XYZ file of C-alpha atoms in Angstrom:
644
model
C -22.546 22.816 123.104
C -24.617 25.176 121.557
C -28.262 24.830 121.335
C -30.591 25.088 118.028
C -34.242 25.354 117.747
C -35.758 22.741 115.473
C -35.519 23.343 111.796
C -38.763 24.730 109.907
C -39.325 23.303 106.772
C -41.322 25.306 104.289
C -42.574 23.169 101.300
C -41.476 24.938 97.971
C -44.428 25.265 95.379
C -44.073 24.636 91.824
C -46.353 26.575 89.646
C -48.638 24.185 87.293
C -47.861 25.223 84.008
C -51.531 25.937 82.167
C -50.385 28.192 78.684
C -47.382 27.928 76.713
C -44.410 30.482 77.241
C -41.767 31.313 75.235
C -38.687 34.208 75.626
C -37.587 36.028 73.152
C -33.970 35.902 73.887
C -32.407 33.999 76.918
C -31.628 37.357 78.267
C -34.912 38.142 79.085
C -38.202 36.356 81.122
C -40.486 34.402 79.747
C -44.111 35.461 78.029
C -47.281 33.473 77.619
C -47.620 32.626 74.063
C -50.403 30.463 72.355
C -50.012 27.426 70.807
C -49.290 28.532 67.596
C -46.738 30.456 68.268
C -45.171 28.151 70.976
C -45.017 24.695 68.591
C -43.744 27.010 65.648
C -40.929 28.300 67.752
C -40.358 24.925 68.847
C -40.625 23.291 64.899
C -38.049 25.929 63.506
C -35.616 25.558 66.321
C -35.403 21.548 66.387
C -35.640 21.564 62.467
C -32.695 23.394 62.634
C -30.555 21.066 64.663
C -31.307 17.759 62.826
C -27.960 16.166 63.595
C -27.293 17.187 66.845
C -30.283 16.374 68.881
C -31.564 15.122 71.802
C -35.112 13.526 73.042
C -35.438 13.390 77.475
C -38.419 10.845 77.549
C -40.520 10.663 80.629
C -40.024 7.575 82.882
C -43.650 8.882 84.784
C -45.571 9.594 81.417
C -47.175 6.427 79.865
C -46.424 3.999 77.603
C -48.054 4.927 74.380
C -46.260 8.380 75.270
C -42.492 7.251 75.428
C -43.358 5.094 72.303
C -44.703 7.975 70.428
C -41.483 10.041 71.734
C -39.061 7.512 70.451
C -40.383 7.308 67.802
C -40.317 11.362 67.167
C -36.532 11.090 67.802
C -36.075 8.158 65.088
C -38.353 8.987 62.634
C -38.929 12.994 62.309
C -35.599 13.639 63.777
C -33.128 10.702 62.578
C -31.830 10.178 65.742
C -31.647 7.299 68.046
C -30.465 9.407 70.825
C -33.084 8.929 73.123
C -33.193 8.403 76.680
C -34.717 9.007 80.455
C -34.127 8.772 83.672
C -33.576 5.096 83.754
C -29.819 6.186 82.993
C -29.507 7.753 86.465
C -31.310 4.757 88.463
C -31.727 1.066 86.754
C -29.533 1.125 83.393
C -27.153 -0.516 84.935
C -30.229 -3.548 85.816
C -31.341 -3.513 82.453
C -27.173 -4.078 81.398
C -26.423 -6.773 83.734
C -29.329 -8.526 83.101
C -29.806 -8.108 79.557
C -26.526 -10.017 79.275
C -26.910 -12.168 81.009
C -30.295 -13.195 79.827
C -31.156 -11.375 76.805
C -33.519 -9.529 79.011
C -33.661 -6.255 80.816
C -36.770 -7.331 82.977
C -37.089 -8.910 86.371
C -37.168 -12.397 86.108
C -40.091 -12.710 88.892
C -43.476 -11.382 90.261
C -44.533 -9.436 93.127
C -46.552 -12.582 94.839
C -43.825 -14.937 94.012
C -41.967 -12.967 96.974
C -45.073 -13.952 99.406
C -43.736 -18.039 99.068
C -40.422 -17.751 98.700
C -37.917 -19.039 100.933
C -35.313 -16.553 101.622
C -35.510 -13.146 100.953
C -32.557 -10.532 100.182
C -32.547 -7.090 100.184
C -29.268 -6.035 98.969
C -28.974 -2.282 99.093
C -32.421 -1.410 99.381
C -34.016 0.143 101.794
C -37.474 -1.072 100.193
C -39.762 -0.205 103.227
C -38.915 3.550 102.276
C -38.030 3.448 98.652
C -40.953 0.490 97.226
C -42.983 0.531 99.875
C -46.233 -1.396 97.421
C -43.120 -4.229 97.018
C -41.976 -4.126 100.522
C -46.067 -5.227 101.814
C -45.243 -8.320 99.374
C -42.140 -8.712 101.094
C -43.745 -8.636 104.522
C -46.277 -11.275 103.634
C -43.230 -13.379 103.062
C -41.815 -13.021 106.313
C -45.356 -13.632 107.738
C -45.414 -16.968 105.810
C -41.875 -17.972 106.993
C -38.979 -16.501 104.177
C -35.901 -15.174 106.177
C -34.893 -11.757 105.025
C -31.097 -11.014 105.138
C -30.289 -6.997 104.651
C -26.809 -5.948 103.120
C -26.555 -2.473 103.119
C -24.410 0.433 104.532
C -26.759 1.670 106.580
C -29.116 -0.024 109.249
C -32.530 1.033 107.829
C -35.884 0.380 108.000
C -35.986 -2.527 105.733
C -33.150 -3.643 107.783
C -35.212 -3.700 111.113
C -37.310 -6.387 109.545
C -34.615 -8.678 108.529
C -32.836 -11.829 110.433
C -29.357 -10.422 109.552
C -27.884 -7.002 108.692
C -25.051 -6.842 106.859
C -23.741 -3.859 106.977
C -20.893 -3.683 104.130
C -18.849 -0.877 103.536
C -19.805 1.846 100.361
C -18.759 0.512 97.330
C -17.697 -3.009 98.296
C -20.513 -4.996 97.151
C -18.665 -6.890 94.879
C -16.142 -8.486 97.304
C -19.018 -9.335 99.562
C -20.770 -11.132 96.387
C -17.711 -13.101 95.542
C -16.731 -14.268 99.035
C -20.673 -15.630 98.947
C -20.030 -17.535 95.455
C -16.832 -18.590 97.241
C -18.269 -19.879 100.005
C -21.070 -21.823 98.057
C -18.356 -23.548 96.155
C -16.647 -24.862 99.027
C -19.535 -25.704 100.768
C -20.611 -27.853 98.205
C -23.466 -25.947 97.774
C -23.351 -25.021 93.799
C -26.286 -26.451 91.626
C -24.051 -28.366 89.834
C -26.696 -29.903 87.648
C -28.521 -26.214 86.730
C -24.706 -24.873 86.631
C -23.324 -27.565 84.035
C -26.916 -27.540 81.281
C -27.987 -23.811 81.966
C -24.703 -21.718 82.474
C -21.331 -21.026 81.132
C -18.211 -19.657 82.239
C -18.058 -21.139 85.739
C -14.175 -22.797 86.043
C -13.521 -19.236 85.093
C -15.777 -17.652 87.873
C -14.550 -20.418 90.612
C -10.810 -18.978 90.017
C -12.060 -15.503 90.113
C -13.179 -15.608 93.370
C -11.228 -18.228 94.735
C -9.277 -15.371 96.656
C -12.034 -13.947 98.317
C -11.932 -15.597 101.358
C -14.525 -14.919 104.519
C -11.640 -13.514 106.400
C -10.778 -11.103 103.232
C -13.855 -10.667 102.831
C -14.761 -9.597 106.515
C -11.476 -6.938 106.147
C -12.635 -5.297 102.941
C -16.289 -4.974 103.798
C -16.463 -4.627 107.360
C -19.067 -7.426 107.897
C -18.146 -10.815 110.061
C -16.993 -13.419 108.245
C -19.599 -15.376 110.597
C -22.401 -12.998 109.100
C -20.984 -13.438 105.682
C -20.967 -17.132 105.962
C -24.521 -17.684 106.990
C -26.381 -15.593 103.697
C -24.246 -17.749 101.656
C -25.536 -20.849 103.190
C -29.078 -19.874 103.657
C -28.982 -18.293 100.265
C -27.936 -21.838 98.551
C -30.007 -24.323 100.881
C -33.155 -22.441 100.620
C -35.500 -24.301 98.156
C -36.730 -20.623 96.781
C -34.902 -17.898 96.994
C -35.621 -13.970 95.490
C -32.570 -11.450 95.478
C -33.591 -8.218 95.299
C -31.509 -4.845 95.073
C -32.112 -1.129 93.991
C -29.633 2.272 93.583
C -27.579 0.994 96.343
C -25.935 -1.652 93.822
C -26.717 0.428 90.670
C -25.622 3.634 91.217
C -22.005 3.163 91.322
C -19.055 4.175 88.554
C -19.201 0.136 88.600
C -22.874 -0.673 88.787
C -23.307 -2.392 85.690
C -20.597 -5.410 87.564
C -22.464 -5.115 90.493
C -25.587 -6.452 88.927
C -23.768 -9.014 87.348
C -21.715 -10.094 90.685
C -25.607 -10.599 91.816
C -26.990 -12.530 89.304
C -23.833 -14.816 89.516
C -25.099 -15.979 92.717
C -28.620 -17.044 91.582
C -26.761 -18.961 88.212
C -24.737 -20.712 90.839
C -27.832 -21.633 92.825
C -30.090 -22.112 90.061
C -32.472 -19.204 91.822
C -33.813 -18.054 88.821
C -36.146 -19.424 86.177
C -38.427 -20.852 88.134
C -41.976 -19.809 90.374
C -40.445 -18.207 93.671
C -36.879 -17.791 92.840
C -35.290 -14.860 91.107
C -33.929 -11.360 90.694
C -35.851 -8.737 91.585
C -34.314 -4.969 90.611
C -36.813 -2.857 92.057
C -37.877 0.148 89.946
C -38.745 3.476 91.768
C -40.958 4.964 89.408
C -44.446 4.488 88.069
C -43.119 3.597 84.484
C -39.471 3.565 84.218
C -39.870 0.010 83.189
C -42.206 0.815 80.280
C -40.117 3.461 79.147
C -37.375 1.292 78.522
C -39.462 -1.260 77.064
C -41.099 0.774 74.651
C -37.740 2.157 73.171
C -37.099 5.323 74.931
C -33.502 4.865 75.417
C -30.748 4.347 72.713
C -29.814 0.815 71.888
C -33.233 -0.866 72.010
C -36.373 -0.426 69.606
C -39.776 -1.245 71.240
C -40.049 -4.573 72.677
C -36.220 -4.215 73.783
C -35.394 -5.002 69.916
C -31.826 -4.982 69.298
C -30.797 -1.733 66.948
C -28.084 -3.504 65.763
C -30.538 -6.289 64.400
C -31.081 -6.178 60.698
C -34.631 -7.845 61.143
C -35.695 -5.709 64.085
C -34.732 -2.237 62.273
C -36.828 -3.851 59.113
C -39.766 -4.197 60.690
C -39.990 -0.879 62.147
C -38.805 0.582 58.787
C -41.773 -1.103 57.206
C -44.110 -0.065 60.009
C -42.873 3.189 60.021
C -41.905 4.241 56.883
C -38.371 5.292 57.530
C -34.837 4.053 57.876
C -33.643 3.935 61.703
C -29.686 4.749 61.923
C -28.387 1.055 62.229
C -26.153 2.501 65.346
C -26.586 3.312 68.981
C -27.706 6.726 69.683
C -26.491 8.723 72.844
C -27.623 8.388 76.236
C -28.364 10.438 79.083
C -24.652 10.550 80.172
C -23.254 11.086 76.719
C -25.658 13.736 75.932
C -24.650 15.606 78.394
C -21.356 15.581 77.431
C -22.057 16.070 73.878
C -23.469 19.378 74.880
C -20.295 20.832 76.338
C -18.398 19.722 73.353
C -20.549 21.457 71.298
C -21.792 18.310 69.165
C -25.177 18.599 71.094
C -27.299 21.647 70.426
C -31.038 21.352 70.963
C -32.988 18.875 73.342
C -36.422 18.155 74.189
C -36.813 17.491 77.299
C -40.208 15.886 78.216
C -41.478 15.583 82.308
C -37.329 15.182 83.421
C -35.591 17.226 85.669
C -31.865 16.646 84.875
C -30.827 20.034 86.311
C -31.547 18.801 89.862
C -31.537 15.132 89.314
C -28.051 14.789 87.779
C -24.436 14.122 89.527
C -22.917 17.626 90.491
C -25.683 19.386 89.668
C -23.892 22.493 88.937
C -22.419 20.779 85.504
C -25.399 20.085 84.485
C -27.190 23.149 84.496
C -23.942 24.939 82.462
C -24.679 22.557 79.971
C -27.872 22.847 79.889
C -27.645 26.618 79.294
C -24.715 25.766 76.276
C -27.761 24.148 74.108
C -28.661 26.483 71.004
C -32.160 25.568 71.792
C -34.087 23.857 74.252
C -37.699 22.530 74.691
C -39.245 21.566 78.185
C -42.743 19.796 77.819
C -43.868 19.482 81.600
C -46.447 19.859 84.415
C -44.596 22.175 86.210
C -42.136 25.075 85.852
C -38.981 22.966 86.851
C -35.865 24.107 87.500
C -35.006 22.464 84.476
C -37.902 23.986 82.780
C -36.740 27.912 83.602
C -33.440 26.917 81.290
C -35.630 26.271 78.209
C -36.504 28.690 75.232
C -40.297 27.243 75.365
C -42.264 25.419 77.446
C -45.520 23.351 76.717
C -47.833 22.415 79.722
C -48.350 18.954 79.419
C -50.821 16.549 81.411
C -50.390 14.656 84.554
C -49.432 10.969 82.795
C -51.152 9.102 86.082
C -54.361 11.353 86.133
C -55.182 12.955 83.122
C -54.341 10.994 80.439
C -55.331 7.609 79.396
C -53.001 4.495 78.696
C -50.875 2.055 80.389
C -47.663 1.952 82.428
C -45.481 -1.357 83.280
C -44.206 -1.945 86.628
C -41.218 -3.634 88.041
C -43.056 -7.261 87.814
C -43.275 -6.094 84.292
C -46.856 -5.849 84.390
C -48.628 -3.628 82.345
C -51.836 -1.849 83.775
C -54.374 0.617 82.189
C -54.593 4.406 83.552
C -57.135 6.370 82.874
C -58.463 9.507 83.212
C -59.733 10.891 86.303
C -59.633 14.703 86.288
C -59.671 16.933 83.455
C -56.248 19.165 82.611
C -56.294 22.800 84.102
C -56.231 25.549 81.623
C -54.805 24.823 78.341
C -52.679 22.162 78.813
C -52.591 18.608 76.464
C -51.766 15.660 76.146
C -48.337 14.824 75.321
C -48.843 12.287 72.607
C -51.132 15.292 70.987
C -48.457 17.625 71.068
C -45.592 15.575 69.515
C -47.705 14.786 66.728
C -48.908 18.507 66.759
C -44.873 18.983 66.407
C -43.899 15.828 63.804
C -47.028 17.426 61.450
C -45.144 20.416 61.284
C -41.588 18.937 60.795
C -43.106 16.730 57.629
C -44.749 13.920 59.427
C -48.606 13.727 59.557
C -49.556 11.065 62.476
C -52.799 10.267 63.395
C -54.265 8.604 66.551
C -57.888 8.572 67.687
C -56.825 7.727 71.481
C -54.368 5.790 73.458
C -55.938 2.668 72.246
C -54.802 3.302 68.995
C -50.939 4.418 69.951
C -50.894 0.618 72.140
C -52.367 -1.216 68.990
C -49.136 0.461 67.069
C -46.683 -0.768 69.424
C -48.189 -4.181 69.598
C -48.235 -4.715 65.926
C -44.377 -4.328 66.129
C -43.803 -6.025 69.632
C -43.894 -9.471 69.854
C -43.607 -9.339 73.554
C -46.788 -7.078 73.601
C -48.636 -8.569 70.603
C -51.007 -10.328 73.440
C -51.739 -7.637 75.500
C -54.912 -5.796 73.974
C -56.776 -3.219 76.307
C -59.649 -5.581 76.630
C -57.545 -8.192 77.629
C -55.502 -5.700 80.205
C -58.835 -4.986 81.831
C -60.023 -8.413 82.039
C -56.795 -9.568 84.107
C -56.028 -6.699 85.744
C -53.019 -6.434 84.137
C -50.359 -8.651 82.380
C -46.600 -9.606 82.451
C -44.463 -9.439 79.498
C -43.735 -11.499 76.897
C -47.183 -12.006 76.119
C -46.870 -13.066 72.530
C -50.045 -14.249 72.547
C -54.355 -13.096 72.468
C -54.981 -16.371 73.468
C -52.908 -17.324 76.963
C -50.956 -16.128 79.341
C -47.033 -17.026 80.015
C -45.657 -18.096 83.432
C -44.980 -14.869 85.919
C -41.587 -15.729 85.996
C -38.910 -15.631 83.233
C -36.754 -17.890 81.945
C -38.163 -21.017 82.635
C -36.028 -22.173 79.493
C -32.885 -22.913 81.666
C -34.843 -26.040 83.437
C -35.081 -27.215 80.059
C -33.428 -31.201 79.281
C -34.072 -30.264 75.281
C -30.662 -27.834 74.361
C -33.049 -27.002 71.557
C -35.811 -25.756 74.118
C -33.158 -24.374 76.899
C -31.881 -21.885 74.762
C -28.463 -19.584 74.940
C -26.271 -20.482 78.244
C -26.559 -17.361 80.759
C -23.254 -16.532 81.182
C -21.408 -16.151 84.460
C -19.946 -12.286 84.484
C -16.219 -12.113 85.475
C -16.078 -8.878 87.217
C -13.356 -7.144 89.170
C -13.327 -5.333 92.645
C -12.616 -1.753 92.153
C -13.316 0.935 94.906
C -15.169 4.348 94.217
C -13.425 6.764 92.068
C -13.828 9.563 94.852
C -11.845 8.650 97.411
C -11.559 9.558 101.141
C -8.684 10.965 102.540
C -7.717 13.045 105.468
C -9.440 16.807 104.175
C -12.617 14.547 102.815
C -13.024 11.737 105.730
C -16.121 11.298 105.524
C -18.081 8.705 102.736
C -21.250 10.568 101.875
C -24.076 8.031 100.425
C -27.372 8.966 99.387
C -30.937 7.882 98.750
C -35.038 8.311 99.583
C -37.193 8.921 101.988
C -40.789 7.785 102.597
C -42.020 10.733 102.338
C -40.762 12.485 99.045
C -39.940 11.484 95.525
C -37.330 12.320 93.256
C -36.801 15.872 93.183
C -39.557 16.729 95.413
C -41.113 18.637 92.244
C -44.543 17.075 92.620
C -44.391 16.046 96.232
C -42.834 19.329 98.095
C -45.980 21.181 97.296
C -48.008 19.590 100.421
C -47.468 18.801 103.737
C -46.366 15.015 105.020
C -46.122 15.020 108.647
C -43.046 12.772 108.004
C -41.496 15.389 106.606
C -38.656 17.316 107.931
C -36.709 19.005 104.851
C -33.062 17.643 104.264
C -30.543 17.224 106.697
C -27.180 15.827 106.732
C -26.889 12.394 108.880
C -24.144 11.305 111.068
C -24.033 8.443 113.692
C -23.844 9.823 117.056
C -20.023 9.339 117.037
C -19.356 11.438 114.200
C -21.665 14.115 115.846
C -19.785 14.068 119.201
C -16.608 14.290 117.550
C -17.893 17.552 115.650
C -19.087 18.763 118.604
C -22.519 19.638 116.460
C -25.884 19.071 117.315
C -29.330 17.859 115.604
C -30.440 20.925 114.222
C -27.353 22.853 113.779
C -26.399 23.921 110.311
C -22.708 22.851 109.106
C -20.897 23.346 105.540
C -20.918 20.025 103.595
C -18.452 20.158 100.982
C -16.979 17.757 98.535
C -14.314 17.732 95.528
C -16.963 19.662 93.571
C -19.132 22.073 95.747
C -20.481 22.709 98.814
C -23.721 23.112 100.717
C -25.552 24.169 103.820
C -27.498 21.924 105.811
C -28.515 20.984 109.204
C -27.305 18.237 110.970
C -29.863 14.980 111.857
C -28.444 12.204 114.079
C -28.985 8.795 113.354
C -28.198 5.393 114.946
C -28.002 3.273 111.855
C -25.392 4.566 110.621
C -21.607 4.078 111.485
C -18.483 6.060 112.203
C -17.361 7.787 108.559
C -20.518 7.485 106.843
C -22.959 10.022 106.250
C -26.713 10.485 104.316
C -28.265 12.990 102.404
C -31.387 12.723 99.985
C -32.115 14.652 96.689
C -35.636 15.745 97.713
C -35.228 19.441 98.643
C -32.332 20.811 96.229
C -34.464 24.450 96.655
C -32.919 24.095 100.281
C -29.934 21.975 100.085
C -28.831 21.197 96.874
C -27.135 17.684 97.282
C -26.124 16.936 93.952
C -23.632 19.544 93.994
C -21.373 17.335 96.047
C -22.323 14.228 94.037
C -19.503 13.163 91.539
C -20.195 12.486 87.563
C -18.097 8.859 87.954
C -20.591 6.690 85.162
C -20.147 3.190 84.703
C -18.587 2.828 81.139
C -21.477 0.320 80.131
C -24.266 2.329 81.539
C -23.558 5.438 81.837
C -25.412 5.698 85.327
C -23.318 7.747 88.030
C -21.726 6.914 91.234
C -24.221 9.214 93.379
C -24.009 6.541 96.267
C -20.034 6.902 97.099
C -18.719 10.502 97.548
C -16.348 11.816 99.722
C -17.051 15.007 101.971
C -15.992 17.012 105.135
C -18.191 18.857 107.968
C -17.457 21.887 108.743
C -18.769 24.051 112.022
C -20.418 27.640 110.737
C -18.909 30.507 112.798
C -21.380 31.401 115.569
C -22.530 34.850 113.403
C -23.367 32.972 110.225
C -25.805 30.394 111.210
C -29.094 30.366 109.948
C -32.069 29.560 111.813
C-alpha cells in the first residue's frame, strides 16, 4: 500500500471588509466606493425590483438587527419573503413543534438537564456541535441521568452515554415508532396526561402498531434488545429531556422526524413540566432570535401568525403599513424563484448560501442569475464576491450592542467591546440609511430603542426591558410581564384539570417512514452523512483564519473496513463523487463509524467543497435539505495525479 505524508492544512484568510465596493458591471472587479455612492447603488437597484425580492437575515447578527431587517422587507419593500439560515438547520424544529404546540421554542432550560432523569441525545453529537449544552448535560450524568445516544455514528457524545444506538441514515422514524410501540405494550403510556392533554392517539397506536422490535431491529440496524431498553427507560424515568439537532432535521423528511420525537414525550407526558422536555439544540449564537423576531416568512415578531387578522393589525398600526396577509418565500423557495426568473434582487445580510447550501454548485448559478444583488457582511465571502455591492458591516457579538436568544430561549444583552475597523457600521444604521432613501425615515437612538419597538408589539417580549435583562442575567420567553418571571419550562398548561386553563390538545403527528430520496446502489455504495467539528463553525468563514491545534482541514471518513477494502490509506487523496459533483479529499480513518457509511464536514469548502455532493431533497413543510443522507463512491487517484 502506498504511503502518504500527513496532510498540511493551510487556514484560508478572509479579508475584513472596512470600505464599501461596488463594480461597475459584473464583468469586471470590484472598486472601493464611499458610502454615498455604495447605498445609492444599492437604493436604485432594490427600488427597482419591488416585487421580486428577497431579504437573507443574519442568524449571528442580533436581535434588534433581524427585527429591523424584517421589517425592511415588509414595510419598505412589501415583501414577506424573508428568511436565514434557520431554513438549512432548525426549520424543521420550529415546524414540528410549532404544531404541535403552537410554539417553535424548546420547551425546557439548560439546568433543567442537570436533574433530569434520563437523558437522550438523538442525532447529536452535542460534545462537538453544543459543547456550552453538552457541560449541562455532563452535570446530569454526574448527578445520576442515564444518557442513551441514537445516532449513525459512534461519536463523542456517544462515548459518554449508557447505550449507543447506532441506527441506520435516514431511519429515525421507524426507530421512534417501534419506541411508541413498545411503550404501548408495555403498559407504559401516561394514560392520564395522554387522555386530558393530547389528541389523536387510537390513531397513532394503529400507526405504529407494525413496527415491531424485530422490524424495527431489520430496518435500522440496532438490536431489538437495545431498542427495547430506551423505550423502557425513556417511559419509567420520572424526568426525562429528549434532545436532537441536524441529524433528525436535516432530512427531505425532517419536519416528521421532529414530530415522530415529540410523539414520544406526549405519550410519556415528558414535557410541560420542570426537568422533562424537548430540547432542539440550536448551533448558532442567535438563530433562535432570528426566528423569533420575524426574520423568516410566515411569522411576525413574537412568532405572530401572518395569517392572523389581529396580529397583521397591530403591526400595521405600529408600523404604518399594510403587511401582505400571505406567506412570503423562504430560503428554499427563493432559491428557486431565482432560476425561474420570478426572483431578481436579494439582500443578503452576514449569510453565506453559496457555500452553505445543498449542491453548492446550484446555488452559486443562481446566485449569479439575480439582476442585482447586495451582500452586507464582515468579510468578503464567497457569497459576497457574487454581489454588485458590498457594505462592511460590524461583528454582531463584538461590536455592536443588543441582545441575542439562545436555545433555552433566553435572551442576553451584548455589548460592545471593540470598536469597528475602518469604516464599517452597524447594520441596523445602514438599513435605515437604505429605508430613508427608499421613502421611509426611521429613527433609533441605540439598540435600546430598536428592543423597546419590538416589545411594544411582542407580547412574549413585553417583560423583558434591558434593565430587567441585566438584573437576571437574562430571561426566557414568554415574558409577558415587567413584573415576574414565567416558569423555565413551557407548557405547563397540559398538567392543567381546568380544560379552560389546559388549553388546545397537542396533537399526536401521524407520520410515515420514507427512506432518503438519494439512494444507494451499486456505482454509489456508499451513504455519505455530514456534520461539525469542535473545532470550526459553519463555513469556516470566521474560524479558518487562525490556528486550532484540533484542526486538521477536511477529510473524507471511512471505518477501517471500508478503507481496507479500498486499499487507501489515512492521508491519501481519493475522488468523492455523488449524483451531482465530485471532489478531492484525503482519506481519515475512523472507528465509529460502520461498513457503508462515510463523513465529511462543511468547514473548508476553499479545500474540499462538500456541498457539491450534497443533494437539494427539502422537506415540503420546511424547506430544509437532506444534507445528512447522500449517496457517493471512492475512487483511487492514479499514482501521477495525487496531490500532496
Amino acid at each position: 500500500m502506498r504511503k502518504h505524508e500527513p496532510r498540511k492544512h493551510e487556514p484560508q484568510t478572509y479579508t475584513r471588509l472596512t470600505h464599501p465596493l461596488v463594480r461597475d458591471s459584473r464583468d469586471e472587479p470590484f472598486r472601493q466606493a464611499t458610502w454615498e455612492e455604495a447605498l445609492e447603488r444599492a437604493a436604485r437597484g432594490l427600488a427597482a425590483a419591488r416585487g421580486a425580492f428577497g431579504m437573507f437575515s443574519c442568524a449571528r447578527a442580533t436581535n434588534e438587527m433581524n427585527y429591523v431587517a424584517q421589517k425592511f422587507a415588509r414595510v419598505v419593500m412589501g415583501t414577506n419573503n424573508v428568511d436565514s439560515c434557520n431554513r438549512t438547520c432548525h426549520a424543521p424544529s420550529v415546524a414540528g413543534l410549532s404544531a404541535a404546540f403552537g410554539s417553535g421554542g424548546g420547551t425546557s432550560s439548560y439546568e433543567e438537564i442537570e436533574h433530569t432523569d434520563v437523558i437522550v441525545m438523538w442525532g447529536s453529537n452535542a460534545r462537538f456541535a453544543h459543547p456550552i449544552f453538552f457541560q449541562h448535560a455532563l452535570k446530569g450524568i454526574r448527578n445520576g441521568a442515564r444518557m442513551y445516544a441514537v445516532d449513525p455514528r459512534r461519536t463523542s457524545t456517544a462515548e459518554w452515554a449508557e447505550s449507543w444506538l447506532g441506527l441506520n441514515v435516514g431511519t429515525d422514524i421507524p426507530m421512534a415508532h417501534a419506541i411508541g410501540r413498545e411503550i404501548i405494550h408495555a403498559g407504559l403510556v401516561n394514560e392520564a396526561f395522554v387522555g386530558r392533554a393530547t389528541s389523536g392517539f387510537e390513531e397513532y397506536q394503529q400507526l405504529v402498531e407494525s413496527w415491531t422490535l424485530s422490524l424495527a431491529q431489520k430496518v435500522t440496524g440496532v438490536p431489538a434488545a437495545a431498542i427495547r431498553e430506551l423505550a423502557h427507560a425513556y417511559a419509567r424515568a420520572e424526568r426525562a429531556q429528549l434532545c436532537w439537532t441536524l441529524g433528525i432535521t436535516e432530512h427531505h423528511n425532517g419536519t416528521d422526524n421532529v414530530r415522530a420525537l415529540i410523539n414520544l414525550s406526549l405519550l410519556t407526558g415528558h414535557v410541560g413540566r420542570y426537568g422533562s422536555g424537548l430540547q432542539p439544540l440550536r448551533g448558532q449564537n442567535n438563530v433562535q432570535g432570528g426566528g423569533d423576531m420575524g426574520a423568516i416568512p410566515n411569522r411576525l415578531p413574537g412568532f405572530q401568525d401572518i395569517l392572523d387578522p389581529q396580529a397583521r393589525l397591530r403591526f400595521e398600526s405600529a408600523w404604518d403599513t399594510v403587511i401582505e396577509p400571505h406567506y412570503g418565500l423562504n430560503l428554499t423557495e427563493m432559491f428557486e424563484a431565482m432560476e425561474e426568473g420570478a426572483l431578481k434582487a436579494v439582500y443578503c445580510i452576514g449569510e453565506n448560501p453559496a457555500q452553505s447550501e445543498a449542491d453548492s454548485e446550484q446555488a452559486v448559478r443562481r446566485l449569479r442569475a439575480l439582476d442585482f444583488f447586495v451582500v452586507q457582511d464582515i468579510f468578503l465571502t464567497k457569497t459576497a464576491q457574487l454581489a454588485d455591492v458590498v457594505l462592511p458591516a460590524t461583528v454582531g457579538w463584538a461590536e455592536t450592542d443588543g441582545t441575542t436568544t439562545n436555545s433555552e430561549r433566553r435572551v442576553q444583552r451584548v455589548r460592545r467591546a471593540v470598536t469597528p475597523p475602518g469604516e464599517a457600521r452597524e447594520d441596523i444604521d445602514i438599513l435605515c440609511d437604505l429605508a430613508g432613501r427608499l421613502g421611509h425615515q426611521w429613527k433609533y437612538a441605540d439598540s435600546e430603542a430598536v428592543w423597546n419597538e419590538l416589545r411594544s408589539v411582542s407580547p412574549d417580549h413585553y417583560g423583558m426591558t434591558y434593565a430587567r435583562l441585566e438584573e437576571h442575567q437574562g430571561i426566557q420567553w414568554p415574558c409577558p410581564s415587567t413584573d415576574g418571571l414565567e416558569p423555565t419550562y413551557l407548557h405547563g398548561r397540559l398538567w392543567e384539570s381546568d380544560p379552560g386553563r389546559r388549553g388546545p390538545r397537542a396533537p399526536f403527528g401521524l407520520v410515515q417512514h420514507d427512506p432518503p430520496v438519494d439512494l444507494t446502489d451499486e456505482e454509489y455504495p456508499i451513504r455519505l452523512t455530514t456534520g461539525r467539528r469542535l473545532d470550526s463553525y459553519n463555513t469556516g468563514v470566521q474560524s479558518g483564519s487562525f490556528a486550532s491545534p484540533l484542526r486538521r482541514g477536511e477529510y473524507v471518513e471511512l471505518c477501517p473496513e471500508d478503507a481496507e477494502r479500498y486499499g487507501v490509506a489515512v492521508g491519501e487523496e481519493v475522488r468523492v463523487s455523488s449524483r451531482r459533483g465530485s471532489v478531492v479529499a484525503p482519506v481519515w480513518v475512523d472507528i465509529g463509524l460502520r461498513p457503508g457509511l462515510a463523513f465529511m464536514t462543511m468547514h473548508f469548502p476553499d479545500e474540499v467543497d462538500t456541498n457539491q455532493l450534497t443533494i437539494e431533497a427539502n422537506c415540503p413543510i420546511a424547506g430544509t435539505a437532506e444534507f445528512k443522507a447522500s449517496a457517493i463512491r471512492i475512487e483511487r487517484l492514479p499514482v501521477a495525479t495525487i496531490v500532496r
